[in-house]
Coordinates of C-alpha atoms in Angstrom, one line a residue:
X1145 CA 95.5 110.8 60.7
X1146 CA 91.7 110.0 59.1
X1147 CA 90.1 106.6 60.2
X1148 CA 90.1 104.6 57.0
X1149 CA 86.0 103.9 56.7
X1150 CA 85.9 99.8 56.3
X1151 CA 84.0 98.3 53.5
X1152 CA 81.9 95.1 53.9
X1153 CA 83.1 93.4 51.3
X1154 CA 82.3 89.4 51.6
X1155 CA 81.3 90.1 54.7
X1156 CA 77.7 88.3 55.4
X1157 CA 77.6 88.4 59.1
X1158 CA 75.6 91.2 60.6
X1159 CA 77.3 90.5 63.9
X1160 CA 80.8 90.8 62.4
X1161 CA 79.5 93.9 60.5
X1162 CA 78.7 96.0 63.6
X1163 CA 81.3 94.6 65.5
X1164 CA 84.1 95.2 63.4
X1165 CA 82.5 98.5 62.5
X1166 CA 81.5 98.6 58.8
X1167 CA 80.0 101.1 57.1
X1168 CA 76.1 99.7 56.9
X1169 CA 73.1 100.4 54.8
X1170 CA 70.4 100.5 57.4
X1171 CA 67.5 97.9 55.9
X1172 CA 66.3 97.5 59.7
X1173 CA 63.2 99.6 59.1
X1174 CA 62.1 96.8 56.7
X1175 CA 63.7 94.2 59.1
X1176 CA 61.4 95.4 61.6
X1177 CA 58.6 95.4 59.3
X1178 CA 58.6 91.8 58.0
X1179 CA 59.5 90.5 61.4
X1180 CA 56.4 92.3 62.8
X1181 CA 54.1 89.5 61.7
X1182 CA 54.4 85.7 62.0
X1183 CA 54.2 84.9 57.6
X1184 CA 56.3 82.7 56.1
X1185 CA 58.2 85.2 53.7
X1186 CA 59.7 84.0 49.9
X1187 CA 62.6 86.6 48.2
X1188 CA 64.2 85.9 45.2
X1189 CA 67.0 87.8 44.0
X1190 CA 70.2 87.8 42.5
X1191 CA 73.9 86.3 43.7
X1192 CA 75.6 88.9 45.5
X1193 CA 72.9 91.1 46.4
X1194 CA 72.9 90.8 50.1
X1195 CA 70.3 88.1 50.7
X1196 CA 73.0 86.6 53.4
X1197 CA 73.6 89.2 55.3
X1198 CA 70.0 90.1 55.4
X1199 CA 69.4 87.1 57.1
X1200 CA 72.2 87.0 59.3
X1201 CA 70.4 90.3 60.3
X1202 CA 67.1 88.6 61.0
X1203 CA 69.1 86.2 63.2
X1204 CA 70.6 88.7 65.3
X1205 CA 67.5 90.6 66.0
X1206 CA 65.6 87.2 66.9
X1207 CA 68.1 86.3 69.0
X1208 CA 67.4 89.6 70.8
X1209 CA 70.8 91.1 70.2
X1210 CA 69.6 95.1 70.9
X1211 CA 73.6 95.9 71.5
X1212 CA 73.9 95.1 67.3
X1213 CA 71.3 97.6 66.6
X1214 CA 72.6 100.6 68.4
X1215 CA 71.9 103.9 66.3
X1216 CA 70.0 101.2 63.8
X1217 CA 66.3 103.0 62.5
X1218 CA 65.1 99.6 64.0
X1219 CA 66.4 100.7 67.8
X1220 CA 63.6 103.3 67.7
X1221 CA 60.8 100.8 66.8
X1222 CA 61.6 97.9 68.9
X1223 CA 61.1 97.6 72.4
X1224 CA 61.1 94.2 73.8
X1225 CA 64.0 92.7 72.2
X1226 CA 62.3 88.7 73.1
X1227 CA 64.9 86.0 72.2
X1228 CA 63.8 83.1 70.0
X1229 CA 65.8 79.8 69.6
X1230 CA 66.4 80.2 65.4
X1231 CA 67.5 77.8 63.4
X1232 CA 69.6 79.3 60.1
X1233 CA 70.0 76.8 57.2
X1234 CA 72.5 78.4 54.4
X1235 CA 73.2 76.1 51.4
X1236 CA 75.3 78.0 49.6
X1237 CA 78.2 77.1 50.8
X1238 CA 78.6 73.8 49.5
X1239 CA 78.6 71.9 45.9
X1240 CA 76.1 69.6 45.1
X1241 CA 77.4 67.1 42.5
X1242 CA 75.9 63.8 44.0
X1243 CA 72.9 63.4 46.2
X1244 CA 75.3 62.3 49.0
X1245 CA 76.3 66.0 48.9
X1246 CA 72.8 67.5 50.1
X1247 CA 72.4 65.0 52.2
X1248 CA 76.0 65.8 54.3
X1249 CA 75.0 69.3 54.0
X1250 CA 71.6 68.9 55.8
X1251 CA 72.7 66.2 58.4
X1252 CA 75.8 68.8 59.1
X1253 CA 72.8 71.3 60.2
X1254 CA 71.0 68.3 62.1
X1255 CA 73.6 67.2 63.8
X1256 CA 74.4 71.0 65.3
X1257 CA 70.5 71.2 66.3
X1258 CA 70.6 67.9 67.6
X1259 CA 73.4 68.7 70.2
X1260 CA 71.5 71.3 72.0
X1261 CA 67.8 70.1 71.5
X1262 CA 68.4 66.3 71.4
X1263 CA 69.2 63.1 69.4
X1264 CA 66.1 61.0 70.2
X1265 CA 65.1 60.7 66.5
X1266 CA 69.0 61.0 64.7
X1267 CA 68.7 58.1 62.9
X1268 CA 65.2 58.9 61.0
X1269 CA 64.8 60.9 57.8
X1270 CA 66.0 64.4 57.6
X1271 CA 62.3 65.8 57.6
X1272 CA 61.8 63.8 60.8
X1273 CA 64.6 65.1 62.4
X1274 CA 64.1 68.6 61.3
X1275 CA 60.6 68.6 62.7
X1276 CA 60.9 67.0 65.9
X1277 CA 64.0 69.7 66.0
X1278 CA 61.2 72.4 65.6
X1279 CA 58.9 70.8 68.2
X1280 CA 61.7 70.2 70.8
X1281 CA 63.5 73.7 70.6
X1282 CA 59.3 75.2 71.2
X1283 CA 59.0 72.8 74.2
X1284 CA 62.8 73.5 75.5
X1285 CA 62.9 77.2 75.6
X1286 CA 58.5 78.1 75.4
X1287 CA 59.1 80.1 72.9
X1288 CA 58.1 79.6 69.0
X1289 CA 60.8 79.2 66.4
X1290 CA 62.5 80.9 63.5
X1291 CA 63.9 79.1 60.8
X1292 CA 65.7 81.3 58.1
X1293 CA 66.7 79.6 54.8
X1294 CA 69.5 80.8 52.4
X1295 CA 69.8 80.0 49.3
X1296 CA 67.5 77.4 49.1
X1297 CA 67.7 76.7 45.5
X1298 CA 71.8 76.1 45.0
X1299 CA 71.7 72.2 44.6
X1300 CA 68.6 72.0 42.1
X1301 CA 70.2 75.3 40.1
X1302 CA 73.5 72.5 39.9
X1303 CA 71.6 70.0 39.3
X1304 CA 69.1 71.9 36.3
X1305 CA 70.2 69.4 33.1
X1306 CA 70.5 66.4 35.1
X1307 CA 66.9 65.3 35.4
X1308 CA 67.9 62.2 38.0
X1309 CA 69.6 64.0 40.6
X1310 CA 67.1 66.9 39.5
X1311 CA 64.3 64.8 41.1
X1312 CA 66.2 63.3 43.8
X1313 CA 66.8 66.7 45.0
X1314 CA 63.6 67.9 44.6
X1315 CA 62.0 64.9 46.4
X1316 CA 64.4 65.6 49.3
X1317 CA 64.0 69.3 49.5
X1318 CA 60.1 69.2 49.6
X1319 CA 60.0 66.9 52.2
X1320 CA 62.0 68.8 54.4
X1321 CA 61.0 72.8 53.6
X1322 CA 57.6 70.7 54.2
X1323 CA 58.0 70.6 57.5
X1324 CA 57.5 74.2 57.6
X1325 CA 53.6 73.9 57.3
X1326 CA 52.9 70.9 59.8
X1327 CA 55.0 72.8 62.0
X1328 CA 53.1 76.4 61.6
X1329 CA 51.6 76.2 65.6
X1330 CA 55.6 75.9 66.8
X1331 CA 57.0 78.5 64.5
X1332 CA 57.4 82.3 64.9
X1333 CA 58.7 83.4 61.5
X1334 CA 60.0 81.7 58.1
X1335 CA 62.1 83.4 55.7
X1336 CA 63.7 81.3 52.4
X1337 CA 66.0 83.1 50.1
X1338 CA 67.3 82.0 46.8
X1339 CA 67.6 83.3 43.3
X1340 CA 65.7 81.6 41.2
X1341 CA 61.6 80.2 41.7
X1342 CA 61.9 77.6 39.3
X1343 CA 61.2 74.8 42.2
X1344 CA 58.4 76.7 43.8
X1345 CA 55.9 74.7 42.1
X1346 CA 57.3 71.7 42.8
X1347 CA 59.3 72.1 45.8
X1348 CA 57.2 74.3 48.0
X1349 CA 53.7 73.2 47.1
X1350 CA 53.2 71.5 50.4
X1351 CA 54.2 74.6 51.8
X1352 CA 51.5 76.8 49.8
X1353 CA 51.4 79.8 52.9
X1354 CA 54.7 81.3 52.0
X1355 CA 54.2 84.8 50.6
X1356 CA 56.7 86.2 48.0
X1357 CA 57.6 89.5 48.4
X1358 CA 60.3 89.2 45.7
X1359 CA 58.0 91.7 43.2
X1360 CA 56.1 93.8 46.1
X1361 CA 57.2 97.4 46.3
X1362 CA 57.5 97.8 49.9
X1363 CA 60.2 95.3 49.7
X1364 CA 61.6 96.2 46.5
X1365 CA 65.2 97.4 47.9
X1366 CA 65.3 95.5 50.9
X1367 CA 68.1 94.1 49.0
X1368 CA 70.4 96.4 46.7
X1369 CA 71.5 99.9 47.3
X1370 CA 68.9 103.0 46.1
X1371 CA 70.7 106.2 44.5
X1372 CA 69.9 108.1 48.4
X1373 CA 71.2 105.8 50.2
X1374 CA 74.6 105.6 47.9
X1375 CA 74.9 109.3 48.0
X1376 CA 73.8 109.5 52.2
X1377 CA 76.7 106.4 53.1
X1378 CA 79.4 106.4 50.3
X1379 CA 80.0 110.3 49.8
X1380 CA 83.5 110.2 50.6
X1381 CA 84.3 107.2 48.4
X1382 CA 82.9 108.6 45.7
X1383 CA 84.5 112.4 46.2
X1384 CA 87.8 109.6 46.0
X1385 CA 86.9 109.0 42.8
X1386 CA 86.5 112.4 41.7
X1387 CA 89.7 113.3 42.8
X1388 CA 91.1 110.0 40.5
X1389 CA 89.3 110.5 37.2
X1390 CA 89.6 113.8 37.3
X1391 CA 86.0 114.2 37.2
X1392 CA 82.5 116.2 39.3
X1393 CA 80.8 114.5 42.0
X1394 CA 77.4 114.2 39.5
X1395 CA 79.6 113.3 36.6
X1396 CA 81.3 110.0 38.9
X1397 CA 77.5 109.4 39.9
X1398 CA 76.7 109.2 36.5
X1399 CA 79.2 106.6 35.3
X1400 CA 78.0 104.6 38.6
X1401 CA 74.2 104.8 37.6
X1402 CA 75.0 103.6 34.2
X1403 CA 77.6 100.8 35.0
X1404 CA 75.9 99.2 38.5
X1405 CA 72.5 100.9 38.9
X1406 CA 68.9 100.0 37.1
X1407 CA 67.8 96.7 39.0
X1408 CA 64.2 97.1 39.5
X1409 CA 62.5 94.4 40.9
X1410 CA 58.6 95.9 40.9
X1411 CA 57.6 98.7 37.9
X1412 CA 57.4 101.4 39.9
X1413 CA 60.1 100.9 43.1
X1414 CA 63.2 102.6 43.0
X1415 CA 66.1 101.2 41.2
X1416 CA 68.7 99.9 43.3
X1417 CA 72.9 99.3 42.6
X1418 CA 74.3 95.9 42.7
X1419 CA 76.0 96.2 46.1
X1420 CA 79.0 93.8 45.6
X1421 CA 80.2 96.2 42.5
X1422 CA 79.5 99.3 44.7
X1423 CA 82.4 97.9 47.4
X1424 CA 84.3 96.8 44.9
X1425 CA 84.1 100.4 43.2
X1426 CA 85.3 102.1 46.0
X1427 CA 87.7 99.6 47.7
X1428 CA 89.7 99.5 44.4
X1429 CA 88.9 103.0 43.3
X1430 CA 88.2 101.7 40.2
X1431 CA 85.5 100.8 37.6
X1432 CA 85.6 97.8 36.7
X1433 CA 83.0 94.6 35.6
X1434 CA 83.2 92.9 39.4
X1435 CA 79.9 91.0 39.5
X1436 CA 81.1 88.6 36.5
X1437 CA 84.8 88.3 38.5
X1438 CA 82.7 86.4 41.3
X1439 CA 81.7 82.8 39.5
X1440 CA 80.0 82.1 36.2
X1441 CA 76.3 81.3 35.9
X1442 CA 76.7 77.9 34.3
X1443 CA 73.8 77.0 34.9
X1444 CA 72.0 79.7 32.9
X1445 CA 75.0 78.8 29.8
X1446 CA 73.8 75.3 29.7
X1447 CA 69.7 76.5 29.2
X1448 CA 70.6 78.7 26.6
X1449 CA 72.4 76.3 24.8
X1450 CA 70.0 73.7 25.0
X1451 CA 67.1 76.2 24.2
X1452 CA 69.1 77.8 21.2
X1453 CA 67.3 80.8 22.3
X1454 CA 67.8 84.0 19.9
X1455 CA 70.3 86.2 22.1
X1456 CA 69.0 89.2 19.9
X1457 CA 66.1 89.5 22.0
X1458 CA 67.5 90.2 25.1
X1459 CA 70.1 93.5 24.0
X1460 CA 67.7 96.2 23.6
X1461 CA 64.7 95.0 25.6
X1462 CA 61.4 92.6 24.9
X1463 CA 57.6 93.4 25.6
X1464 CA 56.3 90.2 28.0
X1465 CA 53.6 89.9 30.3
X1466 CA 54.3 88.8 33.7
X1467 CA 54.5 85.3 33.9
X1468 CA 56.9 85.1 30.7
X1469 CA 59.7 85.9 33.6
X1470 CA 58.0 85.4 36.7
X1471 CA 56.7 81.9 36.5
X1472 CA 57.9 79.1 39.2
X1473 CA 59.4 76.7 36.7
X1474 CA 62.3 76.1 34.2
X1475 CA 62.2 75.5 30.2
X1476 CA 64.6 74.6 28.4
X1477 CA 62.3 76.2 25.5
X1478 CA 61.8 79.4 28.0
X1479 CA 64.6 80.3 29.6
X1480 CA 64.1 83.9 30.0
X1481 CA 62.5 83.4 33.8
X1482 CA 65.7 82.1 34.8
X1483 CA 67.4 85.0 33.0
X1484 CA 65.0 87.2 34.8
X1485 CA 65.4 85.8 37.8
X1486 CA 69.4 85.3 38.1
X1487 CA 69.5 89.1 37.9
X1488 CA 71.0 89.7 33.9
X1489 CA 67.5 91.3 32.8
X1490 CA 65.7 93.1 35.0
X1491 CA 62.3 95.6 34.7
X1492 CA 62.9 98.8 32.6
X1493 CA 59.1 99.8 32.2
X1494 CA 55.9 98.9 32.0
X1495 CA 52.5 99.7 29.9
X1496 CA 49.4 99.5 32.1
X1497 CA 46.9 99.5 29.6
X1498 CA 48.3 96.2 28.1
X1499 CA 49.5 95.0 30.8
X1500 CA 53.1 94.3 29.5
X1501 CA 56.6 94.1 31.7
X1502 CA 59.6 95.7 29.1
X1503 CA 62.7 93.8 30.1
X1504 CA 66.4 94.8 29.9
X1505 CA 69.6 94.4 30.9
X1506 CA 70.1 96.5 34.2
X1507 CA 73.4 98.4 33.4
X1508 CA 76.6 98.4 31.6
X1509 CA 78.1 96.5 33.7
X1510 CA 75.3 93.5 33.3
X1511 CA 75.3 93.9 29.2
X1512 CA 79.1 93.7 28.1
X1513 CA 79.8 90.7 30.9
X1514 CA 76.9 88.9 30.3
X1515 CA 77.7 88.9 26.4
X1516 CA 81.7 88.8 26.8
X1517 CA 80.7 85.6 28.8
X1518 CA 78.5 84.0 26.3
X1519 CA 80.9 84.7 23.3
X1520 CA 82.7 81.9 23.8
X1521 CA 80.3 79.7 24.1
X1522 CA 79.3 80.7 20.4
X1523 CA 82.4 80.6 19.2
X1524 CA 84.9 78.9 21.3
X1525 CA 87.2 82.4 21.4
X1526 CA 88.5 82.9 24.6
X1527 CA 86.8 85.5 27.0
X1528 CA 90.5 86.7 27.5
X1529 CA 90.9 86.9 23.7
X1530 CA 87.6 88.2 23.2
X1531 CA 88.7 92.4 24.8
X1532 CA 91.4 91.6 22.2
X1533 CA 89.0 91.4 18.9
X1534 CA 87.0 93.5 20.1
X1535 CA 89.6 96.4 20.9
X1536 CA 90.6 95.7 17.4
X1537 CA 87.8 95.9 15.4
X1538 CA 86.6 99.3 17.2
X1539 CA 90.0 101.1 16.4
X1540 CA 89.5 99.9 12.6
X1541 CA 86.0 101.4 12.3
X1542 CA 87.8 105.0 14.2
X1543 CA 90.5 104.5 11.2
X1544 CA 88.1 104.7 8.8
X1545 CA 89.4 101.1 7.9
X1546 CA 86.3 99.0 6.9
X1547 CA 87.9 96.7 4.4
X1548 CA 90.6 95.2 8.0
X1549 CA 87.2 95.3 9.6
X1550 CA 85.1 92.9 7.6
X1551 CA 88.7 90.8 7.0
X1552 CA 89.5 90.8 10.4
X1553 CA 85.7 89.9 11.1
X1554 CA 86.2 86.8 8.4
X1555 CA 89.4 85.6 10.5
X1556 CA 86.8 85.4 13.8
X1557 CA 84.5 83.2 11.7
X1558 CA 86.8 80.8 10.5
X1559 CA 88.4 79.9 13.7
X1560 CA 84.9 78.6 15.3
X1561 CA 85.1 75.4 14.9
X1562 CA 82.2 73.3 12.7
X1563 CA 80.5 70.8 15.3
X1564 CA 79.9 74.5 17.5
X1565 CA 77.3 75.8 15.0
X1566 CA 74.2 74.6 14.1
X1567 CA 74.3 75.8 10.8
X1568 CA 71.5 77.9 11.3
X1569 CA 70.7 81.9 10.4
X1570 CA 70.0 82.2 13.8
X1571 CA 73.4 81.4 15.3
X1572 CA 75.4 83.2 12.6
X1573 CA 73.0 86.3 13.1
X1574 CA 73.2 85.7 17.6
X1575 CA 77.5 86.0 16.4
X1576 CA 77.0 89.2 14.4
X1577 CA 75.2 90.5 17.1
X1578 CA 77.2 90.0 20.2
X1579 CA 80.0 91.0 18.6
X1580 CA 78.3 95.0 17.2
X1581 CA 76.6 94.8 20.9
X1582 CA 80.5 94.5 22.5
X1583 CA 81.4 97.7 20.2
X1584 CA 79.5 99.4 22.4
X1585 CA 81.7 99.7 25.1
X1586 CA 83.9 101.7 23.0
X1587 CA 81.3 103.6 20.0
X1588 CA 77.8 104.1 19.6
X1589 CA 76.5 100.9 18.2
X1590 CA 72.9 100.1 17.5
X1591 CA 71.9 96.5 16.4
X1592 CA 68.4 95.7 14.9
X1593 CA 65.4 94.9 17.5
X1594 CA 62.9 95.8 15.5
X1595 CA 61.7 95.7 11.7
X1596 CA 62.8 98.2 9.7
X1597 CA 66.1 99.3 11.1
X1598 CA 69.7 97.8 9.8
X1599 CA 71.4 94.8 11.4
X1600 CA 74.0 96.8 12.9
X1601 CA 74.9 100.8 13.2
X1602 CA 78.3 101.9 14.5
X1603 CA 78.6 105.7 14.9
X1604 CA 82.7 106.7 15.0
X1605 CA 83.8 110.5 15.4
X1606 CA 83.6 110.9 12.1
X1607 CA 81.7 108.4 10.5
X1608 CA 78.6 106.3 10.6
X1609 CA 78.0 102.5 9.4
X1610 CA 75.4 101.0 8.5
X1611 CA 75.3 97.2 8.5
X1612 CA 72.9 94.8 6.6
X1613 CA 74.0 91.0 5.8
X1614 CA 72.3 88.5 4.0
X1615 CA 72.8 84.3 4.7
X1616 CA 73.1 83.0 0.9
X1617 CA 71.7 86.1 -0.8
X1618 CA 74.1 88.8 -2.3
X1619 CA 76.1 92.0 -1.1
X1620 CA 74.1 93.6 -3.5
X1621 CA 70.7 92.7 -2.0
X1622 CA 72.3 93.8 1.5
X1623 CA 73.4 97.1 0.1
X1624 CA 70.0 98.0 -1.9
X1625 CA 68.1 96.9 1.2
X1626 CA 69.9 99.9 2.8
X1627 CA 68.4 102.2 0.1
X1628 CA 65.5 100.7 -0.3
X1629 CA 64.4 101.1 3.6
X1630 CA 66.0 103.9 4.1
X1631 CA 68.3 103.0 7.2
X1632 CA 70.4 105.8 6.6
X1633 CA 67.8 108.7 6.7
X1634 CA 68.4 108.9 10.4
X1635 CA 71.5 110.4 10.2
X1636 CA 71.8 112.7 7.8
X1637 CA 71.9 115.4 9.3
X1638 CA 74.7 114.5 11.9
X1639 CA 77.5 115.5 9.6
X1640 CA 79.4 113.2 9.1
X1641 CA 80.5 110.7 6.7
X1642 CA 77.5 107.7 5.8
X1643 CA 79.2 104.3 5.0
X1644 CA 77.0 101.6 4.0
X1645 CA 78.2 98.1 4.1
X1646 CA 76.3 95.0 2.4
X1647 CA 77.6 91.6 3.3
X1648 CA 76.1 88.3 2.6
X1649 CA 77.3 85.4 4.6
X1650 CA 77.8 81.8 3.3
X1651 CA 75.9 78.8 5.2
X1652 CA 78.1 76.3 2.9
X1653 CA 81.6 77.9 4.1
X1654 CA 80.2 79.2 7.2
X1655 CA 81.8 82.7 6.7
X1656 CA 81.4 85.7 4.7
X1657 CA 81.5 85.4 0.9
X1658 CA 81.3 88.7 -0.3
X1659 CA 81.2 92.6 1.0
X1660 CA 80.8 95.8 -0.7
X1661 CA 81.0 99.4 0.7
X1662 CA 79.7 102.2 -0.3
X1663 CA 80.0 105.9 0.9

């Protein structure tokens, strides 16, 4: 009988990864490499990308477990395997409503360092505590100390609208990751993890040493799966799914490159595949939208909403220089570092001469949850109801059936209710456009990013349509507008049937007045 391989899923314990004999993406190479020198490291990246079980690694080889790393790349490049007392800090695994919360969280930590280093100084402030932990554990054991933090930005990301608590937390946290500097003689190595750097400014500046590696290309896939090391550890799951959709090993690679792969997190480092959708993937043998299954970024919601940001901007990709996304703080009036950061747009090229970043979203996968999610926040249509409409408009369009189309389209407006929209062109136009960018899951679809081109192109078998809508023009205006530019030169020669479609949209009824097509 074949050994079933295991899959790590949720698993974020390197120890219970070799031990329970997982199948493992060796990173150790780069373990070895950052551990080789005594900086404080900073890497941000996404939820569910692997940052816990990369420190769980770090512990294990700090600890001097060499039987973990057995046929490891890392086995052939170490070769004193020194123990070091570590102290590992994750705060992911808590909520953080109330301030009492972070501090539970960090005296829960305390308390366990306390018991094996001593509880002289248990009733002081956490930063006391933390660094007279550091001192004792260097006097105790003559050896320096590692302190790996995970997740170091959950309670201020929970905290983002609620500017009390906000500062409460931030007070707390940069007193404590403080510590880290006045303790630099007692300390071997320092790694934070988290996945935003909103607070760096803030939270870290007394701790101005760290060096980020979140956007340097020797790091670039320390976290994250590359295309060779899919193909080299997962070529059995994926002949699996050859053998269920009927389909060739390059063609199965394909339809995993375009639904979990294009995270690049430096402009010219390999892309990498969300790992959590890769298990997933294979332990289900299916395709599927897994990251969005895992929790929902409310956090990022409640920005957008409060910066009314044009959702336009993000579908087919924006021209910014680097600290549009990069920067160590959060806007309500820029949120797109915190989009950036939380991994739903991600590096798709970049022009040297001008120095400009071209953002995007990563993959498939990324694009319709991201915008399935937000839908409702538009429109107050469920996300379960949303597939629904969306199924339904697309089989219209394949029926040739514009006018149940732009009806069915006028039932969707009229069930948002008023005190949702601002009343503005730009959230009628950010509804229009989620809902021709959801299309795309099923047909071609194109929506307007640039001057010049229609608001919205959906290419059928046998048909294209051309979209153009007005806010309290005419249906006439939309429709010569098409002429006029010239949107349907493109596809002339495609053979099949052109279908223009002017609509103009009502800001006092808050739903379309008028259509007219035209072939």
């Amino acid at each position: 009988m074949e050994q079933v391989r295991k899959l790590p899923i949720g698993i974020q314990t390197f120890e219970k990864l070799r031990e329970g004999n997982y199948l493992y993406v060796d990173k150790t190479a780069m373990v070895y490499q950052l551990a080789s020198a005594s900086v404080p490291y900073f890497l941000s990246r996404p939820r569910r990308f692997g940052k816990s079980l990369l420190l769980s690694t770090f512990e294990a080889y700090f600890e001097g477990r060499k039987d973990l790393f057995q046929g490891l790349a890392i086995e052939k490049l170490e070769t004193e395997w020194e123990s070091y007392p570590v102290f590992h800090l994750d705060l992911n695994a808590r909520k953080y409503e109330t301030f009492a919360d972070l501090t539970a969280m960090l005296n829960q930590y305390l308390e366990r360092w306390e018991l094996k280093y001593g509880t002289e100084k248990q009733d002081r402030s956490p930063e006391e505590r933390f660094a007279y932990m550091i001192e004792q554990a260097y006097e105790q054991t003559g050896k320096q100390v590692v302190v790996l933090v995970d997740e170091y930005d959950k309670p201020l990301l929970q905290a983002l609208l609620d500017e009390s608590l906000l500062s409460e937390y931030r007070r707390t946290l940069k007193a404590f990751y403080g510590v880290l500097k006045s303790s630099d003689r007692y300390l071997r190595f320092v790694f934070l993890t988290g996945v935003t750097k909103f607070s760096q400014v803030s939270v870290f500046s007394d701790l101005n040493q760290l060096n980020d590696i979140s956007m340097k290309p020797a790091y670039a896939t320390v976290c994250g799966i590359t295309k060779e090391e899919l193909v080299r550890t997962f070529a059995p799951e994926i002949d699996a799914l050859c053998v269920k959709y009927g389909e060739s090993f390059d063609e199965i690679l394909t339809r995993l490159t375009l639904m979990y792969d294009g995270y690049h997190f430096e402009e010219t480092a390999a892309g990498v595949f969300n790992p959590f959708s890769l298990l997933n993937v294979f332990d289900g043998c299916k395709f599927d939208h897994y990251w969005f299954q895992t929790g929902t970024p409310t956090y990022l919601v409640d920005l957008l909403k409060e910066s009314d940001y044009d959702l336009r901007l993000l579908v087919d990709g924006m021209e910014v220089d680097a600290s549009a996304f990069s920067e160590y703080r959060a806007e309500v009036g820029n949120p797109l570092p915190m989009i950036y950061q939380s991994g739903y747009l991600t590096i798709k090229g970049y022009d040297r001469e001008v120095y400009l970043y071209t953002l995007g979203f990563p993959n498939d996968e990324v694009r319709y949850g991201f915008l399935n999610f937000l839908l409702p926040y538009y429109t107050e249509v469920s996300s379960d109801a949303t597939g629904f409409h969306i199924a339904k408009f697309m089989r219209e369009l394949r029926n040739g059936e514009v006018d149940a189309f732009m009806e069915r389209l006028k039932i969707f407006f009229s069930g948002i209710p008023y005190e949702l929209s601002d009343n503005t062109e730009r959230h009628y136009q950010a509804i229009f456009y989620v809902v021709f960018a959801l299309l795309g899951q099923f047909v071609s679809t194109e929506v307007r990013s640039a001057r010049g081109r229609a608001d919205a192109v959906v290419k059928t078998q046998d048909a294209v349509y051309v979209f153009e809508f007005k806010l309290n023009g005419s249906a006439e205006e939309a429709l010569r507008q098409i002429d006029d530019r010239g949107y349907l030169i493109p596809y002339t020669l495609e053979g099949r049937r052109l279908v223009k479609v002017g609509v103009n949209f009502s800001k006092e009824t808050r739903n379309i007045d008028r259509y007219i097509v035209e072939e």
